[in-house]
Amino acid sequence: MSAQVHTRTGLAADLRTLGLADGDTVMVHAAFKKVGTVLGGPDALVDAVLDAVGPQGTLLSYQDWEPGLEIWDEDGRVLDEYRDHVPPYDPATARSARYIGLLAATVGTRKGVRRSGNPGAAVAALGARAEEFTADHPLDYGYGEGSPLARLVAAGGRVLMVGAPLDTMTLLHHAEHLADLPGKRRIRIEYPFATPYGTEWRTVEEYDTGDPVVTGPPEDYFGSIVEDYLATGAGSRGTVGSAETVLVDAAGIVPFAVAWMEERYGR
């Protein structure tokens, strides 16, 4: 018996059943292989999301940045042997980090995509409000105020996890930024930026997003936050293709996550 084949139309119907609607702005995380066999590959899933949110909707995708290999020393400075060779970050041509996955790479290379200017916290967007969400991304503390994540909350946007582990919900780094937690780790990272005048070097300061921002939580604690949020009856669960999927409101889960973090690890 052959495997079920999922189509763009069927995936869009699954997304609407889950609750995605016309005009929504949605940040999408996906483990594409869990969706199953898809006619048209990852582009069909991207198109299905765009179909579900309609011409006034917007799709966001966390990107990070892929310079090709780890180029930094333990202090966040670009290693001397790579300094003259590393390609500078250019939002118009940058690639998403490989660990982010196939769907992010697909979004990031789509015609008309807009990508924000902060390399490590980069967000790509497609749709009606793509420029609005990606413009003027602060370089320091790029998950905080003025970031695409903050704008997602303010706009009443949503987060869609299509087969993706719940602990990979990037929006919760915004909650880490907002939470009053003692001893939050800060890091400094040096980036080369493409400018009309050549490469410009800039050191960016950020809360550490590579690990929990404070000592104490397990590495995958974002997953516990999302599960506890869903247990309140908020959000929705369903299936998109063959993938278990979760949809939550950004403006609901962020304050929940801030309170969750502060209750366990705050002052």
PDB file of C-alpha atoms in Angstrom:
ATOM      1  CA  MET A   1       0.000   0.000   0.000  1.00  0.00           C
ATOM      2  CA  SER A   2       1.484   3.352  -1.018  1.00  0.00           C
ATOM      3  CA  ALA A   3       2.012   6.127   1.497  1.00  0.00           C
ATOM      4  CA  GLN A   4      -0.529   8.933   1.683  1.00  0.00           C
ATOM      5  CA  VAL A   5       0.434  11.899  -0.467  1.00  0.00           C
ATOM      6  CA  HIS A   6      -0.307  15.340   0.969  1.00  0.00           C
ATOM      7  CA  THR A   7      -1.059  18.281  -1.293  1.00  0.00           C
ATOM      8  CA  ARG A   8      -0.974  22.047  -0.898  1.00  0.00           C
ATOM      9  CA  THR A   9      -4.775  22.120  -0.850  1.00  0.00           C
ATOM     10  CA  GLY A  10      -5.006  19.444   1.812  1.00  0.00           C
ATOM     11  CA  LEU A  11      -2.347  21.065   3.983  1.00  0.00           C
ATOM     12  CA  ALA A  12      -4.115  24.424   3.779  1.00  0.00           C
ATOM     13  CA  ALA A  13      -7.362  22.739   4.844  1.00  0.00           C
ATOM     14  CA  ASP A  14      -5.555  21.169   7.824  1.00  0.00           C
ATOM     15  CA  LEU A  15      -4.203  24.581   8.822  1.00  0.00           C
ATOM     16  CA  ARG A  16      -7.635  26.183   8.663  1.00  0.00           C
ATOM     17  CA  THR A  17      -9.090  23.369  10.749  1.00  0.00           C
ATOM     18  CA  LEU A  18      -6.382  24.051  13.335  1.00  0.00           C
ATOM     19  CA  GLY A  19      -7.483  27.691  13.462  1.00  0.00           C
ATOM     20  CA  LEU A  20      -5.196  29.603  11.112  1.00  0.00           C
ATOM     21  CA  ALA A  21      -7.274  32.310   9.452  1.00  0.00           C
ATOM     22  CA  ASP A  22      -7.307  35.042   6.809  1.00  0.00           C
ATOM     23  CA  GLY A  23      -5.150  37.999   7.772  1.00  0.00           C
ATOM     24  CA  ASP A  24      -3.105  36.146  10.393  1.00  0.00           C
ATOM     25  CA  THR A  25       0.566  36.818  10.917  1.00  0.00           C
ATOM     26  CA  VAL A  26       2.193  33.531  11.880  1.00  0.00           C
ATOM     27  CA  MET A  27       5.725  32.446  12.728  1.00  0.00           C
ATOM     28  CA  VAL A  28       6.218  28.901  11.451  1.00  0.00           C
ATOM     29  CA  HIS A  29       8.578  26.221  12.758  1.00  0.00           C
ATOM     30  CA  ALA A  30       8.510  22.847  11.027  1.00  0.00           C
ATOM     31  CA  ALA A  31      10.186  19.468  11.033  1.00  0.00           C
ATOM     32  CA  PHE A  32       9.250  18.926   7.414  1.00  0.00           C
ATOM     33  CA  LYS A  33       9.973  15.195   7.261  1.00  0.00           C
ATOM     34  CA  LYS A  34       7.231  14.631   9.857  1.00  0.00           C
ATOM     35  CA  VAL A  35       4.637  16.102   7.495  1.00  0.00           C
ATOM     36  CA  GLY A  36       5.046  13.001   5.334  1.00  0.00           C
ATOM     37  CA  THR A  37       5.098  12.737   1.557  1.00  0.00           C
ATOM     38  CA  VAL A  38       4.204  16.142   0.142  1.00  0.00           C
ATOM     39  CA  LEU A  39       3.569  16.756  -3.531  1.00  0.00           C
ATOM     40  CA  GLY A  40       5.678  19.832  -4.267  1.00  0.00           C
ATOM     41  CA  GLY A  41       7.972  19.417  -1.270  1.00  0.00           C
ATOM     42  CA  PRO A  42       8.493  22.158   1.317  1.00  0.00           C
ATOM     43  CA  ASP A  43       7.295  24.836  -1.111  1.00  0.00           C
ATOM     44  CA  ALA A  44       3.853  23.251  -0.943  1.00  0.00           C
ATOM     45  CA  LEU A  45       3.780  23.717   2.837  1.00  0.00           C
ATOM     46  CA  VAL A  46       4.911  27.349   2.528  1.00  0.00           C
ATOM     47  CA  ASP A  47       2.206  27.934  -0.080  1.00  0.00           C
ATOM     48  CA  ALA A  48      -0.372  26.194   2.111  1.00  0.00           C
ATOM     49  CA  VAL A  49       0.393  28.568   4.997  1.00  0.00           C
ATOM     50  CA  LEU A  50       0.145  31.554   2.652  1.00  0.00           C
ATOM     51  CA  ASP A  51      -3.154  30.196   1.299  1.00  0.00           C
ATOM     52  CA  ALA A  52      -4.516  29.825   4.841  1.00  0.00           C
ATOM     53  CA  VAL A  53      -3.591  33.386   5.895  1.00  0.00           C
ATOM     54  CA  GLY A  54      -4.631  34.917   2.575  1.00  0.00           C
ATOM     55  CA  PRO A  55      -3.303  37.974   0.745  1.00  0.00           C
ATOM     56  CA  GLN A  56      -3.451  40.145   3.878  1.00  0.00           C
ATOM     57  CA  GLY A  57      -1.571  37.604   5.986  1.00  0.00           C
ATOM     58  CA  THR A  58       2.141  37.234   6.668  1.00  0.00           C
ATOM     59  CA  LEU A  59       4.422  34.248   7.241  1.00  0.00           C
ATOM     60  CA  LEU A  60       7.499  34.674   9.468  1.00  0.00           C
ATOM     61  CA  SER A  61      10.418  32.270   9.807  1.00  0.00           C
ATOM     62  CA  TYR A  62      13.339  32.386  12.239  1.00  0.00           C
ATOM     63  CA  GLN A  63      16.557  32.159  10.229  1.00  0.00           C
ATOM     64  CA  ASP A  64      19.716  32.786  12.295  1.00  0.00           C
ATOM     65  CA  TRP A  65      22.705  33.018   9.882  1.00  0.00           C
ATOM     66  CA  GLU A  66      24.932  30.477   8.113  1.00  0.00           C
ATOM     67  CA  PRO A  67      28.483  31.718   7.430  1.00  0.00           C
ATOM     68  CA  GLY A  68      29.471  28.128   6.597  1.00  0.00           C
ATOM     69  CA  LEU A  69      31.106  27.060   9.859  1.00  0.00           C
ATOM     70  CA  GLU A  70      31.711  28.230  13.416  1.00  0.00           C
ATOM     71  CA  ILE A  71      33.873  31.319  12.984  1.00  0.00           C
ATOM     72  CA  TRP A  72      34.001  32.704  16.551  1.00  0.00           C
ATOM     73  CA  ASP A  73      36.295  32.171  19.523  1.00  0.00           C
ATOM     74  CA  GLU A  74      34.992  31.738  23.077  1.00  0.00           C
ATOM     75  CA  ASP A  75      34.806  35.520  23.497  1.00  0.00           C
ATOM     76  CA  GLY A  76      32.634  35.970  20.396  1.00  0.00           C
ATOM     77  CA  ARG A  77      35.409  37.409  18.240  1.00  0.00           C
ATOM     78  CA  VAL A  78      35.851  36.178  14.672  1.00  0.00           C
ATOM     79  CA  LEU A  79      38.928  33.954  14.516  1.00  0.00           C
ATOM     80  CA  ASP A  80      41.956  35.573  12.883  1.00  0.00           C
ATOM     81  CA  GLU A  81      42.325  32.831  10.266  1.00  0.00           C
ATOM     82  CA  TYR A  82      38.810  33.543   8.945  1.00  0.00           C
ATOM     83  CA  ARG A  83      38.638  37.289   9.388  1.00  0.00           C
ATOM     84  CA  ASP A  84      39.695  38.206   5.858  1.00  0.00           C
ATOM     85  CA  HIS A  85      37.591  35.490   4.249  1.00  0.00           C
ATOM     86  CA  VAL A  86      34.231  35.284   6.011  1.00  0.00           C
ATOM     87  CA  PRO A  87      31.464  36.652   3.744  1.00  0.00           C
ATOM     88  CA  PRO A  88      29.692  39.612   5.372  1.00  0.00           C
ATOM     89  CA  TYR A  89      26.067  39.399   6.397  1.00  0.00           C
ATOM     90  CA  ASP A  90      23.737  40.755   3.720  1.00  0.00           C
ATOM     91  CA  PRO A  91      19.978  40.416   4.372  1.00  0.00           C
ATOM     92  CA  ALA A  92      19.352  40.239   0.620  1.00  0.00           C
ATOM     93  CA  THR A  93      21.417  37.070   0.130  1.00  0.00           C
ATOM     94  CA  ALA A  94      22.051  35.496   3.549  1.00  0.00           C
ATOM     95  CA  ARG A  95      21.271  31.811   4.121  1.00  0.00           C
ATOM     96  CA  SER A  96      19.502  30.454   7.165  1.00  0.00           C
ATOM     97  CA  ALA A  97      21.546  28.324   9.551  1.00  0.00           C
ATOM     98  CA  ARG A  98      21.389  24.668   8.586  1.00  0.00           C
ATOM     99  CA  TYR A  99      20.125  23.521  11.991  1.00  0.00           C
ATOM    100  CA  ILE A 100      16.943  25.574  11.496  1.00  0.00           C
ATOM    101  CA  GLY A 101      15.769  23.134   8.849  1.00  0.00           C
ATOM    102  CA  LEU A 102      14.379  22.799   5.364  1.00  0.00           C
ATOM    103  CA  LEU A 103      11.279  24.944   5.723  1.00  0.00           C
ATOM    104  CA  ALA A 104      13.266  27.949   6.965  1.00  0.00           C
ATOM    105  CA  ALA A 105      15.683  27.540   4.070  1.00  0.00           C
ATOM    106  CA  THR A 106      12.743  27.424   1.660  1.00  0.00           C
ATOM    107  CA  VAL A 107      11.173  30.581   3.081  1.00  0.00           C
ATOM    108  CA  GLY A 108      14.532  32.346   3.072  1.00  0.00           C
ATOM    109  CA  THR A 109      15.097  31.781  -0.638  1.00  0.00           C
ATOM    110  CA  ARG A 110      11.587  32.611  -1.844  1.00  0.00           C
ATOM    111  CA  LYS A 111      11.054  35.391  -4.371  1.00  0.00           C
ATOM    112  CA  GLY A 112       9.999  38.542  -2.563  1.00  0.00           C
ATOM    113  CA  VAL A 113      11.237  37.433   0.864  1.00  0.00           C
ATOM    114  CA  ARG A 114      12.323  40.111   3.319  1.00  0.00           C
ATOM    115  CA  ARG A 115      14.984  39.342   5.940  1.00  0.00           C
ATOM    116  CA  SER A 116      15.824  41.393   9.015  1.00  0.00           C
ATOM    117  CA  GLY A 117      19.220  42.963   9.587  1.00  0.00           C
ATOM    118  CA  ASN A 118      20.292  41.238  12.811  1.00  0.00           C
ATOM    119  CA  PRO A 119      22.304  38.140  11.766  1.00  0.00           C
ATOM    120  CA  GLY A 120      21.922  35.956  14.864  1.00  0.00           C
ATOM    121  CA  ALA A 121      18.271  36.834  15.459  1.00  0.00           C
ATOM    122  CA  ALA A 122      17.337  37.119  11.775  1.00  0.00           C
ATOM    123  CA  VAL A 123      13.715  36.653  10.751  1.00  0.00           C
ATOM    124  CA  ALA A 124      12.489  36.221   7.175  1.00  0.00           C
ATOM    125  CA  ALA A 125       8.981  37.158   6.097  1.00  0.00           C
ATOM    126  CA  LEU A 126       6.622  36.664   3.183  1.00  0.00           C
ATOM    127  CA  GLY A 127       3.297  38.378   2.660  1.00  0.00           C
ATOM    128  CA  ALA A 128       1.483  41.645   3.174  1.00  0.00           C
ATOM    129  CA  ARG A 129       3.419  42.903   6.223  1.00  0.00           C
ATOM    130  CA  ALA A 130       6.818  41.360   5.488  1.00  0.00           C
ATOM    131  CA  GLU A 131       8.652  44.697   5.328  1.00  0.00           C
ATOM    132  CA  GLU A 132       6.962  45.964   8.485  1.00  0.00           C
ATOM    133  CA  PHE A 133       8.080  42.975  10.540  1.00  0.00           C
ATOM    134  CA  THR A 134      11.665  42.829   9.299  1.00  0.00           C
ATOM    135  CA  ALA A 135      12.668  46.510   9.020  1.00  0.00           C
ATOM    136  CA  ASP A 136      14.946  48.182  11.575  1.00  0.00           C
ATOM    137  CA  HIS A 137      15.723  45.074  13.608  1.00  0.00           C
ATOM    138  CA  PRO A 138      17.870  46.225  16.574  1.00  0.00           C
ATOM    139  CA  LEU A 139      21.369  44.763  16.547  1.00  0.00           C
ATOM    140  CA  ASP A 140      21.775  44.725  20.325  1.00  0.00           C
ATOM    141  CA  TYR A 141      19.271  42.547  22.175  1.00  0.00           C
ATOM    142  CA  GLY A 142      17.631  41.433  18.968  1.00  0.00           C
ATOM    143  CA  TYR A 143      15.011  39.287  20.714  1.00  0.00           C
ATOM    144  CA  GLY A 144      13.772  42.195  22.816  1.00  0.00           C
ATOM    145  CA  GLU A 145      11.965  45.477  22.294  1.00  0.00           C
ATOM    146  CA  GLY A 146      11.612  46.537  18.670  1.00  0.00           C
ATOM    147  CA  SER A 147      12.411  43.046  17.372  1.00  0.00           C
ATOM    148  CA  PRO A 148      10.267  41.051  14.936  1.00  0.00           C
ATOM    149  CA  LEU A 149       9.268  38.897  17.931  1.00  0.00           C
ATOM    150  CA  ALA A 150       8.045  41.906  19.893  1.00  0.00           C
ATOM    151  CA  ARG A 151       6.157  43.065  16.817  1.00  0.00           C
ATOM    152  CA  LEU A 152       4.578  39.623  16.457  1.00  0.00           C
ATOM    153  CA  VAL A 153       3.169  39.924  19.980  1.00  0.00           C
ATOM    154  CA  ALA A 154       1.978  43.501  19.459  1.00  0.00           C
ATOM    155  CA  ALA A 155       0.267  42.572  16.191  1.00  0.00           C
ATOM    156  CA  GLY A 156      -1.714  39.718  17.713  1.00  0.00           C
ATOM    157  CA  GLY A 157       0.298  37.189  15.722  1.00  0.00           C
ATOM    158  CA  ARG A 158       0.595  33.466  16.211  1.00  0.00           C
ATOM    159  CA  VAL A 159       3.156  30.676  16.313  1.00  0.00           C
ATOM    160  CA  LEU A 160       2.733  27.410  14.386  1.00  0.00           C
ATOM    161  CA  MET A 161       4.776  24.318  15.267  1.00  0.00           C
ATOM    162  CA  VAL A 162       4.384  21.752  12.459  1.00  0.00           C
ATOM    163  CA  GLY A 163       6.017  18.612  13.816  1.00  0.00           C
ATOM    164  CA  ALA A 164       8.721  20.790  15.381  1.00  0.00           C
ATOM    165  CA  PRO A 165       9.831  20.065  18.957  1.00  0.00           C
ATOM    166  CA  LEU A 166       8.023  22.474  21.271  1.00  0.00           C
ATOM    167  CA  ASP A 167      11.291  23.509  22.902  1.00  0.00           C
ATOM    168  CA  THR A 168      12.341  25.142  19.606  1.00  0.00           C
ATOM    169  CA  MET A 169       9.728  27.924  19.849  1.00  0.00           C
ATOM    170  CA  THR A 170      11.933  30.962  19.175  1.00  0.00           C
ATOM    171  CA  LEU A 171       9.340  33.398  20.516  1.00  0.00           C
ATOM    172  CA  LEU A 172      10.165  32.256  24.053  1.00  0.00           C
ATOM    173  CA  HIS A 173      13.573  33.926  23.759  1.00  0.00           C
ATOM    174  CA  HIS A 174      11.546  37.142  23.770  1.00  0.00           C
ATOM    175  CA  ALA A 175       9.996  35.997  27.052  1.00  0.00           C
ATOM    176  CA  GLU A 176      13.504  35.320  28.410  1.00  0.00           C
ATOM    177  CA  HIS A 177      14.440  38.880  27.470  1.00  0.00           C
ATOM    178  CA  LEU A 178      11.413  40.301  29.286  1.00  0.00           C
ATOM    179  CA  ALA A 179      11.530  38.105  32.396  1.00  0.00           C
ATOM    180  CA  ASP A 180      13.016  39.498  35.616  1.00  0.00           C
ATOM    181  CA  LEU A 181      15.572  36.772  36.305  1.00  0.00           C
ATOM    182  CA  PRO A 182      18.761  37.290  38.310  1.00  0.00           C
ATOM    183  CA  GLY A 183      22.027  36.413  36.628  1.00  0.00           C
ATOM    184  CA  LYS A 184      20.880  36.395  33.009  1.00  0.00           C
ATOM    185  CA  ARG A 185      23.893  35.590  30.853  1.00  0.00           C
ATOM    186  CA  ARG A 186      24.972  38.136  28.290  1.00  0.00           C
ATOM    187  CA  ILE A 187      27.190  37.454  25.313  1.00  0.00           C
ATOM    188  CA  ARG A 188      29.012  39.601  22.773  1.00  0.00           C
ATOM    189  CA  ILE A 189      29.387  38.433  19.176  1.00  0.00           C
ATOM    190  CA  GLU A 190      31.307  40.085  16.358  1.00  0.00           C
ATOM    191  CA  TYR A 191      29.674  40.194  12.930  1.00  0.00           C
ATOM    192  CA  PRO A 192      30.785  41.477   9.522  1.00  0.00           C
ATOM    193  CA  PHE A 193      28.079  43.443   7.715  1.00  0.00           C
ATOM    194  CA  ALA A 194      27.857  44.189   4.006  1.00  0.00           C
ATOM    195  CA  THR A 195      27.533  47.918   3.309  1.00  0.00           C
ATOM    196  CA  PRO A 196      27.808  50.043   0.142  1.00  0.00           C
ATOM    197  CA  TYR A 197      31.272  51.008   1.386  1.00  0.00           C
ATOM    198  CA  GLY A 198      32.556  47.497   2.053  1.00  0.00           C
ATOM    199  CA  THR A 199      32.536  45.244   5.097  1.00  0.00           C
ATOM    200  CA  GLU A 200      31.759  46.912   8.415  1.00  0.00           C
ATOM    201  CA  TRP A 201      32.539  45.095  11.671  1.00  0.00           C
ATOM    202  CA  ARG A 202      30.216  45.395  14.651  1.00  0.00           C
ATOM    203  CA  THR A 203      30.101  43.672  18.026  1.00  0.00           C
ATOM    204  CA  VAL A 204      26.554  42.852  19.111  1.00  0.00           C
ATOM    205  CA  GLU A 205      25.428  42.335  22.706  1.00  0.00           C
ATOM    206  CA  GLU A 206      22.685  39.827  23.451  1.00  0.00           C
ATOM    207  CA  TYR A 207      21.269  37.593  26.139  1.00  0.00           C
ATOM    208  CA  ASP A 208      22.601  34.072  25.648  1.00  0.00           C
ATOM    209  CA  THR A 209      20.087  32.112  23.551  1.00  0.00           C
ATOM    210  CA  GLY A 210      22.314  29.078  23.035  1.00  0.00           C
ATOM    211  CA  ASP A 211      21.383  27.758  26.496  1.00  0.00           C
ATOM    212  CA  PRO A 212      18.778  28.665  29.107  1.00  0.00           C
ATOM    213  CA  VAL A 213      19.448  32.304  29.929  1.00  0.00           C
ATOM    214  CA  VAL A 214      19.994  31.549  33.633  1.00  0.00           C
ATOM    215  CA  THR A 215      21.400  28.612  35.551  1.00  0.00           C
ATOM    216  CA  GLY A 216      18.794  26.076  36.658  1.00  0.00           C
ATOM    217  CA  PRO A 217      16.337  25.223  33.870  1.00  0.00           C
ATOM    218  CA  PRO A 218      16.951  22.098  31.780  1.00  0.00           C
ATOM    219  CA  GLU A 219      18.103  22.684  28.220  1.00  0.00           C
ATOM    220  CA  ASP A 220      14.655  21.882  26.772  1.00  0.00           C
ATOM    221  CA  TYR A 221      12.589  23.858  29.283  1.00  0.00           C
ATOM    222  CA  PHE A 222      10.766  25.821  26.584  1.00  0.00           C
ATOM    223  CA  GLY A 223       8.903  22.597  25.827  1.00  0.00           C
ATOM    224  CA  SER A 224       7.592  22.434  29.395  1.00  0.00           C
ATOM    225  CA  ILE A 225       6.373  26.023  29.150  1.00  0.00           C
ATOM    226  CA  VAL A 226       4.456  25.306  25.949  1.00  0.00           C
ATOM    227  CA  GLU A 227       2.929  22.114  27.365  1.00  0.00           C
ATOM    228  CA  ASP A 228       1.834  23.932  30.530  1.00  0.00           C
ATOM    229  CA  TYR A 229       0.340  26.713  28.437  1.00  0.00           C
ATOM    230  CA  LEU A 230      -1.625  24.239  26.324  1.00  0.00           C
ATOM    231  CA  ALA A 231      -2.811  22.504  29.507  1.00  0.00           C
ATOM    232  CA  THR A 232      -4.682  25.711  30.444  1.00  0.00           C
ATOM    233  CA  GLY A 233      -6.879  25.184  27.390  1.00  0.00           C
ATOM    234  CA  ALA A 234      -5.162  27.876  25.355  1.00  0.00           C
ATOM    235  CA  GLY A 235      -3.912  27.232  21.844  1.00  0.00           C
ATOM    236  CA  SER A 236      -4.867  24.292  19.684  1.00  0.00           C
ATOM    237  CA  ARG A 237      -3.464  20.927  18.663  1.00  0.00           C
ATOM    238  CA  GLY A 238      -4.095  19.078  15.452  1.00  0.00           C
ATOM    239  CA  THR A 239      -2.469  17.419  12.477  1.00  0.00           C
ATOM    240  CA  VAL A 240      -1.009  19.062   9.391  1.00  0.00           C
ATOM    241  CA  GLY A 241      -0.311  16.355   6.857  1.00  0.00           C
ATOM    242  CA  SER A 242       1.036  13.614   9.111  1.00  0.00           C
ATOM    243  CA  ALA A 243       2.678  15.989  11.597  1.00  0.00           C
ATOM    244  CA  GLU A 244       1.403  16.701  15.086  1.00  0.00           C
ATOM    245  CA  THR A 245       0.956  20.462  15.137  1.00  0.00           C
ATOM    246  CA  VAL A 246       0.423  23.203  17.707  1.00  0.00           C
ATOM    247  CA  LEU A 247      -0.897  26.732  17.155  1.00  0.00           C
ATOM    248  CA  VAL A 248      -0.676  29.396  19.871  1.00  0.00           C
ATOM    249  CA  ASP A 249      -1.274  33.127  20.150  1.00  0.00           C
ATOM    250  CA  ALA A 250       1.920  35.105  20.683  1.00  0.00           C
ATOM    251  CA  ALA A 251       0.237  37.624  22.980  1.00  0.00           C
ATOM    252  CA  GLY A 252      -1.002  34.793  25.182  1.00  0.00           C
ATOM    253  CA  ILE A 253       2.054  32.592  25.502  1.00  0.00           C
ATOM    254  CA  VAL A 254       4.645  35.338  26.094  1.00  0.00           C
ATOM    255  CA  PRO A 255       3.203  36.722  29.364  1.00  0.00           C
ATOM    256  CA  PHE A 256       2.468  33.151  30.464  1.00  0.00           C
ATOM    257  CA  ALA A 257       6.099  32.228  29.816  1.00  0.00           C
ATOM    258  CA  VAL A 258       7.414  35.314  31.608  1.00  0.00           C
ATOM    259  CA  ALA A 259       5.352  34.476  34.710  1.00  0.00           C
ATOM    260  CA  TRP A 260       6.381  30.792  34.481  1.00  0.00           C
ATOM    261  CA  MET A 261      10.084  31.719  34.366  1.00  0.00           C
ATOM    262  CA  GLU A 262       9.863  34.301  37.134  1.00  0.00           C
ATOM    263  CA  GLU A 263       7.926  31.978  39.458  1.00  0.00           C
ATOM    264  CA  ARG A 264      10.597  29.271  39.209  1.00  0.00           C
ATOM    265  CA  TYR A 265      13.845  31.158  38.587  1.00  0.00           C
ATOM    266  CA  GLY A 266      13.129  34.796  39.492  1.00  0.00           C
ATOM    267  CA  ARG A 267      13.850  36.776  42.614  1.00  0.00           C
TER     268      ARG A 267
END
